[in-house]
mmCIF file of C-alpha atoms in Angstrom:
data_model
loop_
_atom_site.group_PDB
_atom_site.id
_atom_site.type_symbol
_atom_site.label_atom_id
_atom_site.label_comp_id
_atom_site.label_asym_id
_atom_site.label_seq_id
_atom_site.Cartn_x
_atom_site.Cartn_y
_atom_site.Cartn_z
ATOM 1 C CA MET A 25 0.000 0.000 0.000
ATOM 2 C CA SER A 26 1.381 3.397 -0.946
ATOM 3 C CA VAL A 27 0.429 6.788 0.377
ATOM 4 C CA SER A 28 0.360 9.819 -1.922
ATOM 5 C CA LEU A 29 1.156 13.163 -0.385
ATOM 6 C CA PRO A 30 -0.805 16.257 -1.409
ATOM 7 C CA VAL A 31 1.115 18.512 -3.782
ATOM 8 C CA PRO A 32 1.849 21.254 -1.185
ATOM 9 C CA ALA A 33 3.067 18.676 1.351
ATOM 10 C CA ARG A 34 5.212 16.940 -1.251
ATOM 11 C CA SER A 35 6.683 20.293 -2.279
ATOM 12 C CA ARG A 36 7.633 21.016 1.331
ATOM 13 C CA VAL A 37 9.296 17.605 1.617
ATOM 14 C CA ASP A 38 11.268 18.212 -1.583
ATOM 15 C CA THR A 39 12.379 21.634 -0.384
ATOM 16 C CA ALA A 40 13.495 20.138 2.925
ATOM 17 C CA SER A 41 15.423 17.469 0.998
ATOM 18 C CA LEU A 42 17.384 20.135 -0.876
ATOM 19 C CA LEU A 43 18.197 21.988 2.330
ATOM 20 C CA VAL A 44 19.351 18.760 3.991
ATOM 21 C CA ALA A 45 21.552 17.945 0.983
ATOM 22 C CA GLY A 46 23.294 21.319 1.124
ATOM 23 C CA ILE A 47 23.964 21.067 4.841
ATOM 24 C CA LEU A 48 25.269 17.499 4.566
ATOM 25 C CA TRP A 49 27.559 18.418 1.665
ATOM 26 C CA GLY A 50 29.030 21.153 3.812
ATOM 27 C CA THR A 51 30.249 18.575 6.341
ATOM 28 C CA GLY A 52 32.248 16.645 3.739
ATOM 29 C CA GLY A 53 35.345 18.829 3.870
ATOM 30 C CA ILE A 54 35.751 18.480 7.631
ATOM 31 C CA ALA A 55 35.113 14.718 7.510
ATOM 32 C CA GLY A 56 37.732 14.358 4.787
ATOM 33 C CA SER A 57 40.196 16.483 6.748
ATOM 34 C CA VAL A 58 39.705 14.278 9.828
ATOM 35 C CA LEU A 59 40.139 11.122 7.745
ATOM 36 C CA GLY A 60 43.336 12.371 6.131
ATOM 37 C CA SER A 61 44.869 13.453 9.435
ATOM 38 C CA ALA A 62 43.858 10.358 11.412
ATOM 39 C CA ALA A 63 44.916 7.794 8.797
ATOM 40 C CA GLY A 64 47.782 9.713 7.190
ATOM 41 C CA LEU A 65 46.112 9.629 3.775
ATOM 42 C CA SER A 66 46.857 11.927 0.866
ATOM 43 C CA SER A 67 44.160 14.073 -0.725
ATOM 44 C CA PRO A 68 43.589 11.673 -3.670
ATOM 45 C CA ALA A 69 43.340 8.772 -1.215
ATOM 46 C CA VAL A 70 40.684 10.607 0.814
ATOM 47 C CA ALA A 71 38.787 11.332 -2.395
ATOM 48 C CA ALA A 72 39.028 7.648 -3.348
ATOM 49 C CA CYS A 73 37.570 6.608 0.003
ATOM 50 C CA ARG A 74 34.689 9.028 -0.367
ATOM 51 C CA LEU A 75 33.789 7.949 -3.889
ATOM 52 C CA LEU A 76 34.202 4.210 -3.300
ATOM 53 C CA LEU A 77 32.185 4.156 -0.100
ATOM 54 C CA GLY A 78 29.596 6.572 -1.461
ATOM 55 C CA GLY A 79 29.199 4.394 -4.545
ATOM 56 C CA VAL A 80 28.907 1.212 -2.485
ATOM 57 C CA PHE A 81 26.287 2.729 -0.188
ATOM 58 C CA THR A 82 24.279 4.116 -3.115
ATOM 59 C CA VAL A 83 24.400 0.843 -5.064
ATOM 60 C CA ALA A 84 23.296 -0.975 -1.913
ATOM 61 C CA ALA A 85 20.359 1.415 -1.595
ATOM 62 C CA LEU A 86 19.426 0.821 -5.238
ATOM 63 C CA ALA A 87 19.613 -2.933 -4.709
ATOM 64 C CA ALA A 88 17.473 -2.726 -1.577
ATOM 65 C CA THR A 89 14.796 -0.813 -3.486
ATOM 66 C CA ARG A 90 15.091 -3.121 -6.540
ATOM 67 C CA ARG A 91 16.155 -0.277 -8.792
ATOM 68 C CA LEU A 92 19.161 -2.066 -10.258
ATOM 69 C CA ARG A 93 16.902 -4.037 -12.572
ATOM 70 C CA GLY A 94 16.737 -2.768 -16.115
ATOM 71 C CA MET A 95 20.090 -0.992 -15.922
ATOM 72 C CA PRO A 96 20.803 0.097 -19.521
ATOM 73 C CA ARG A 97 23.837 -1.415 -21.230
ATOM 74 C CA THR A 98 23.914 0.934 -24.193
ATOM 75 C CA ARG A 99 26.892 2.930 -25.391
ATOM 76 C CA PRO A 100 25.375 6.272 -24.342
ATOM 77 C CA ALA A 101 24.808 4.922 -20.822
ATOM 78 C CA LEU A 102 28.344 3.543 -20.597
ATOM 79 C CA ARG A 103 29.767 6.793 -21.940
ATOM 80 C CA ARG A 104 27.800 8.819 -19.385
ATOM 81 C CA VAL A 105 29.000 6.678 -16.460
ATOM 82 C CA VAL A 106 32.633 6.842 -17.636
ATOM 83 C CA VAL A 107 32.558 10.626 -18.072
ATOM 84 C CA THR A 108 30.804 11.082 -14.727
ATOM 85 C CA GLY A 109 33.314 8.862 -12.936
ATOM 86 C CA GLY A 110 36.287 10.676 -14.430
ATOM 87 C CA LEU A 111 34.945 14.123 -13.591
ATOM 88 C CA LEU A 112 33.979 13.081 -10.058
ATOM 89 C CA ALA A 113 37.501 11.751 -9.529
ATOM 90 C CA LEU A 114 38.997 15.026 -10.769
ATOM 91 C CA PHE A 115 36.611 17.132 -8.699
ATOM 92 C CA GLN A 116 37.075 15.250 -5.429
ATOM 93 C CA ALA A 117 40.859 14.881 -5.705
ATOM 94 C CA CYS A 118 41.382 18.578 -6.443
ATOM 95 C CA TYR A 119 38.889 19.667 -3.787
ATOM 96 C CA PHE A 120 40.575 17.719 -0.991
ATOM 97 C CA ALA A 121 43.968 18.898 -2.246
ATOM 98 C CA ALA A 122 42.691 22.466 -1.870
ATOM 99 C CA VAL A 123 41.452 21.648 1.641
ATOM 100 C CA SER A 124 44.871 20.310 2.661
ATOM 101 C CA LEU A 125 46.723 23.299 1.182
ATOM 102 C CA THR A 126 44.406 26.066 2.436
ATOM 103 C CA SER A 127 41.389 25.457 4.691
ATOM 104 C CA VAL A 128 37.987 23.811 4.545
ATOM 105 C CA SER A 129 36.130 27.121 4.365
ATOM 106 C CA LEU A 130 38.289 28.711 1.671
ATOM 107 C CA ALA A 131 38.498 25.566 -0.459
ATOM 108 C CA THR A 132 34.735 25.061 -0.364
ATOM 109 C CA MET A 133 33.840 28.670 -1.126
ATOM 110 C CA ALA A 134 36.388 28.961 -3.933
ATOM 111 C CA THR A 135 35.258 25.686 -5.498
ATOM 112 C CA ILE A 136 31.507 26.300 -5.313
ATOM 113 C CA GLY A 137 31.841 30.001 -6.096
ATOM 114 C CA SER A 138 33.822 29.354 -9.273
ATOM 115 C CA VAL A 139 31.293 26.897 -10.723
ATOM 116 C CA PRO A 140 28.820 29.520 -12.070
ATOM 117 C CA VAL A 141 31.738 31.443 -13.558
ATOM 118 C CA PHE A 142 32.891 28.424 -15.555
ATOM 119 C CA VAL A 143 29.339 27.488 -16.537
ATOM 120 C CA THR A 144 28.633 31.029 -17.749
ATOM 121 C CA ALA A 145 31.857 31.150 -19.766
ATOM 122 C CA ALA A 146 31.286 27.734 -21.329
ATOM 123 C CA THR A 147 27.687 28.577 -22.200
ATOM 124 C CA ALA A 148 28.736 31.861 -23.817
ATOM 125 C CA VAL A 149 31.358 30.090 -25.922
ATOM 126 C CA GLY A 150 28.946 27.317 -26.896
ATOM 127 C CA GLN A 151 26.183 29.730 -27.892
ATOM 128 C CA ARG A 152 28.648 32.174 -29.483
ATOM 129 C CA ARG A 153 27.103 35.163 -27.775
ATOM 130 C CA LEU A 154 27.826 37.243 -24.715
ATOM 131 C CA PRO A 155 25.767 36.640 -21.567
ATOM 132 C CA ASP A 156 23.145 39.220 -20.575
ATOM 133 C CA ALA A 157 23.930 42.085 -18.221
ATOM 134 C CA GLY A 158 22.533 40.351 -15.143
ATOM 135 C CA THR A 159 24.586 37.211 -15.705
ATOM 136 C CA THR A 160 27.702 39.281 -16.351
ATOM 137 C CA LEU A 161 27.157 41.259 -13.141
ATOM 138 C CA CYS A 162 26.699 38.098 -11.068
ATOM 139 C CA THR A 163 29.788 36.507 -12.597
ATOM 140 C CA ALA A 164 31.843 39.640 -11.944
ATOM 141 C CA GLY A 165 30.652 39.622 -8.335
ATOM 142 C CA ALA A 166 31.724 36.002 -7.926
ATOM 143 C CA VAL A 167 35.161 36.764 -9.385
ATOM 144 C CA ALA A 168 35.540 39.789 -7.094
ATOM 145 C CA GLY A 169 34.600 37.623 -4.130
ATOM 146 C CA LEU A 170 37.235 35.067 -5.079
ATOM 147 C CA VAL A 171 39.856 37.820 -5.364
ATOM 148 C CA LEU A 172 39.005 39.073 -1.872
ATOM 149 C CA LEU A 173 39.249 35.526 -0.563
ATOM 150 C CA THR A 174 42.811 35.264 -1.859
ATOM 151 C CA TRP A 175 43.749 38.240 0.318
ATOM 152 C CA SER A 176 42.038 36.922 3.437
ATOM 153 C CA PRO A 177 44.636 34.689 5.179
ATOM 154 C CA GLU A 178 46.486 37.080 7.450
ATOM 155 C CA ASP A 179 48.929 34.410 8.668
ATOM 156 C CA THR A 180 49.695 32.703 5.367
ATOM 157 C CA SER A 181 53.482 32.405 5.338
ATOM 158 C CA ASP A 182 53.787 30.538 2.049
ATOM 159 C CA ARG A 183 51.972 32.361 -0.721
ATOM 160 C CA TRP A 184 53.007 29.751 -3.261
ATOM 161 C CA LEU A 185 51.401 27.017 -1.172
ATOM 162 C CA PHE A 186 48.256 29.082 -0.805
ATOM 163 C CA GLY A 187 48.214 29.785 -4.536
ATOM 164 C CA ALA A 188 48.493 26.082 -5.275
ATOM 165 C CA GLY A 189 45.524 25.414 -3.012
ATOM 166 C CA LEU A 190 43.448 28.086 -4.729
ATOM 167 C CA ALA A 191 44.417 26.673 -8.131
ATOM 168 C CA ALA A 192 43.320 23.201 -7.015
ATOM 169 C CA ALA A 193 39.972 24.629 -5.877
ATOM 170 C CA LEU A 194 39.476 26.301 -9.259
ATOM 171 C CA VAL A 195 40.284 23.057 -11.093
ATOM 172 C CA ALA A 196 37.744 21.315 -8.861
ATOM 173 C CA GLY A 197 35.183 23.991 -9.727
ATOM 174 C CA ALA A 198 35.906 23.572 -13.434
ATOM 175 C CA GLY A 199 35.449 19.824 -13.104
ATOM 176 C CA PHE A 200 32.109 20.204 -11.332
ATOM 177 C CA ALA A 201 30.970 22.798 -13.880
ATOM 178 C CA THR A 202 31.831 20.394 -16.698
ATOM 179 C CA LEU A 203 29.917 17.643 -14.915
ATOM 180 C CA THR A 204 26.922 19.966 -14.620
ATOM 181 C CA LEU A 205 26.971 20.769 -18.335
ATOM 182 C CA VAL A 206 27.543 17.177 -19.439
ATOM 183 C CA THR A 207 24.725 15.718 -17.342
ATOM 184 C CA ARG A 208 22.096 18.234 -18.421
ATOM 185 C CA SER A 209 20.744 15.810 -21.006
ATOM 186 C CA ARG A 210 19.142 12.555 -19.906
ATOM 187 C CA VAL A 211 20.234 9.113 -21.086
ATOM 188 C CA PRO A 212 17.267 6.729 -21.534
ATOM 189 C CA GLY A 213 17.032 4.344 -18.590
ATOM 190 C CA LEU A 214 19.839 6.025 -16.652
ATOM 191 C CA ASP A 215 18.384 8.182 -13.893
ATOM 192 C CA PRO A 216 20.529 10.566 -11.812
ATOM 193 C CA VAL A 217 20.809 8.201 -8.837
ATOM 194 C CA ARG A 218 22.112 5.369 -11.006
ATOM 195 C CA THR A 219 24.534 7.756 -12.662
ATOM 196 C CA THR A 220 25.789 8.909 -9.273
ATOM 197 C CA ALA A 221 26.105 5.372 -7.895
ATOM 198 C CA PHE A 222 28.190 3.934 -10.706
ATOM 199 C CA GLY A 223 29.971 7.212 -11.389
ATOM 200 C CA CYS A 224 31.157 7.277 -7.767
ATOM 201 C CA LEU A 225 32.306 3.664 -7.981
ATOM 202 C CA LEU A 226 34.272 4.294 -11.166
ATOM 203 C CA GLY A 227 35.766 7.514 -9.811
ATOM 204 C CA GLY A 228 36.839 5.693 -6.661
ATOM 205 C CA VAL A 229 38.457 2.928 -8.710
ATOM 206 C CA LEU A 230 40.369 5.516 -10.755
ATOM 207 C CA LEU A 231 41.747 7.051 -7.555
ATOM 208 C CA ALA A 232 42.257 3.730 -5.725
ATOM 209 C CA PRO A 233 46.012 3.512 -6.539
ATOM 210 C CA ALA A 234 46.466 6.657 -4.443
ATOM 211 C CA MET A 235 45.370 4.677 -1.388
ATOM 212 C CA VAL A 236 48.207 2.202 -1.941
ATOM 213 C CA VAL A 237 50.814 4.881 -2.613
ATOM 214 C CA SER A 238 49.622 6.892 0.375
ATOM 215 C CA SER A 239 50.558 4.061 2.787
ATOM 216 C CA PRO A 240 48.053 4.740 5.589
ATOM 217 C CA GLU A 241 49.221 4.487 9.164
ATOM 218 C CA LEU A 242 48.698 1.028 10.685
ATOM 219 C CA PRO A 243 46.786 0.163 12.690
ATOM 220 C CA VAL A 244 44.188 2.550 11.341
ATOM 221 C CA PRO A 245 42.644 4.421 14.314
ATOM 222 C CA TRP A 246 38.928 4.235 14.963
ATOM 223 C CA GLN A 247 38.590 7.955 14.232
ATOM 224 C CA ALA A 248 39.645 7.268 10.642
ATOM 225 C CA TRP A 249 37.154 4.417 10.250
ATOM 226 C CA ALA A 250 34.366 6.581 11.658
ATOM 227 C CA ALA A 251 35.272 9.526 9.412
ATOM 228 C CA ALA A 252 35.445 7.270 6.330
ATOM 229 C CA ALA A 253 32.062 5.704 7.046
ATOM 230 C CA TYR A 254 30.507 9.119 7.653
ATOM 231 C CA LEU A 255 32.118 10.607 4.536
ATOM 232 C CA GLY A 256 30.809 7.867 2.276
ATOM 233 C CA ALA A 257 27.353 7.531 3.819
ATOM 234 C CA VAL A 258 26.274 11.046 4.800
ATOM 235 C CA PRO A 259 27.750 13.835 2.601
ATOM 236 C CA THR A 260 27.970 11.506 -0.406
ATOM 237 C CA ALA A 261 25.304 8.764 -0.594
ATOM 238 C CA LEU A 262 22.645 10.330 1.637
ATOM 239 C CA ALA A 263 23.216 13.902 0.450
ATOM 240 C CA TYR A 264 22.969 13.002 -3.238
ATOM 241 C CA ALA A 265 19.878 10.886 -2.565
ATOM 242 C CA ALA A 266 18.241 13.838 -0.812
ATOM 243 C CA TYR A 267 19.318 16.225 -3.573
ATOM 244 C CA PHE A 268 17.896 14.117 -6.391
ATOM 245 C CA ARG A 269 14.753 13.518 -4.342
ATOM 246 C CA GLY A 270 14.273 17.267 -4.051
ATOM 247 C CA LEU A 271 14.956 17.910 -7.730
ATOM 248 C CA SER A 272 11.952 15.797 -8.725
ATOM 249 C CA THR A 273 9.464 18.647 -8.202
ATOM 250 C CA ALA A 274 11.324 21.643 -6.758
ATOM 251 C CA ARG A 275 11.889 24.826 -8.727
ATOM 252 C CA PRO A 276 15.474 25.557 -9.878
ATOM 253 C CA ALA A 277 15.635 28.563 -7.541
ATOM 254 C CA LEU A 278 15.027 26.284 -4.561
ATOM 255 C CA ALA A 279 17.593 23.783 -5.809
ATOM 256 C CA ALA A 280 20.155 26.589 -5.670
ATOM 257 C CA LEU A 281 19.850 26.635 -1.882
ATOM 258 C CA ALA A 282 21.751 23.352 -1.738
ATOM 259 C CA ALA A 283 24.757 24.910 -3.463
ATOM 260 C CA LEU A 284 24.610 27.954 -1.196
ATOM 261 C CA LEU A 285 24.280 26.023 2.043
ATOM 262 C CA GLU A 286 27.360 23.905 1.346
ATOM 263 C CA PRO A 287 30.000 26.665 1.638
ATOM 264 C CA LEU A 288 28.058 28.349 4.428
ATOM 265 C CA THR A 289 27.950 25.125 6.445
ATOM 266 C CA ALA A 290 31.603 24.356 5.749
ATOM 267 C CA THR A 291 32.694 27.842 6.789
ATOM 268 C CA VAL A 292 30.722 27.849 10.040
ATOM 269 C CA LEU A 293 31.897 24.361 11.012
ATOM 270 C CA SER A 294 35.537 25.026 10.126
ATOM 271 C CA VAL A 295 35.569 28.214 12.199
ATOM 272 C CA LEU A 296 33.852 26.541 15.154
ATOM 273 C CA LEU A 297 35.607 23.159 15.073
ATOM 274 C CA LEU A 298 38.925 23.603 13.270
ATOM 275 C CA GLY A 299 39.863 27.139 14.260
ATOM 276 C CA ASP A 300 39.974 28.409 10.667
ATOM 277 C CA ARG A 301 40.121 32.183 10.409
ATOM 278 C CA LEU A 302 39.222 34.594 7.633
ATOM 279 C CA GLY A 303 40.324 38.212 7.680
ATOM 280 C CA THR A 304 37.999 41.142 7.069
ATOM 281 C CA ALA A 305 38.603 41.020 3.324
ATOM 282 C CA GLY A 306 37.950 37.292 3.354
ATOM 283 C CA TRP A 307 34.573 37.641 5.053
ATOM 284 C CA CYS A 308 33.633 40.442 2.642
ATOM 285 C CA GLY A 309 34.700 38.230 -0.246
ATOM 286 C CA ALA A 310 32.657 35.338 1.099
ATOM 287 C CA ALA A 311 29.560 37.529 1.428
ATOM 288 C CA LEU A 312 30.032 38.979 -2.064
ATOM 289 C CA LEU A 313 30.634 35.569 -3.599
ATOM 290 C CA LEU A 314 27.614 33.948 -1.975
ATOM 291 C CA SER A 315 25.421 36.935 -2.829
ATOM 292 C CA ALA A 316 26.493 36.782 -6.466
ATOM 293 C CA VAL A 317 25.806 33.058 -6.665
ATOM 294 C CA ALA A 318 22.413 33.475 -4.945
ATOM 295 C CA VAL A 319 21.285 36.286 -7.244
ATOM 296 C CA GLY A 320 22.536 34.418 -10.297
ATOM 297 C CA TYR A 321 20.589 31.293 -9.466
ATOM 298 C CA LEU A 322 17.433 33.091 -8.320
ATOM 299 C CA ARG A 323 17.275 34.957 -11.642
ATOM 300 C CA ARG A 324 16.803 31.707 -13.525
#
């Protein structure tokens, strides 16, 4: 027996799902930082753990709900999974590299804040026309926010190290932007959850050699096991499940809240739990960046 929710109630549930996804994503950077420190893992190894475990948990959920049946075996489906896995591997590896070189808050804001910039640029090139004034203004605001963020660390002794971290965050943002553009079109029989499940598994396999090279500390402490389980289950499998659940009926403007809550959550948690600090310019940059992203999404 199934129970159908009224449309307003279902809409509220979908909105709540998007908000939950954004908050859970924002905890991923801290969980990855704890895993890397506790187990002595490199950034690619942490990314491999996240993708492998997230893929395993998501596939298990699909199997439990009997949604693995009818998985398409066509070339377009295989191509989509391969591209998704490669881009997820690039995105996660570069993101955690940025976290290790800078901070959770800066890496998250720079990565998420750069995504609309790359998407706007790629769309303009593809359509062979300049974006409208509103889009240009939002993109300029995001770039200005990123510039202010680069000036924020008042105690950064190694500017080259900081620059490398910022570059890694921008590469991660470019990878996620590419993933966003590539997955706009649907492949028959391959829904977003299936794409995420097998894309995560493939991305984890691609990064798996990093786990061997990284030579984790033995015996692995319980903190590392707990962080790995949390990283794979909550900000990966559960967050994506909630996000795709919310996308089923929610308006695009509401879906944007997930992207905005991620850097906000990461910043608050990193300041409260890890002692990260942003200078005055950094906080101004964060506010400008998030405002630009919010306005850009809400215009759509």
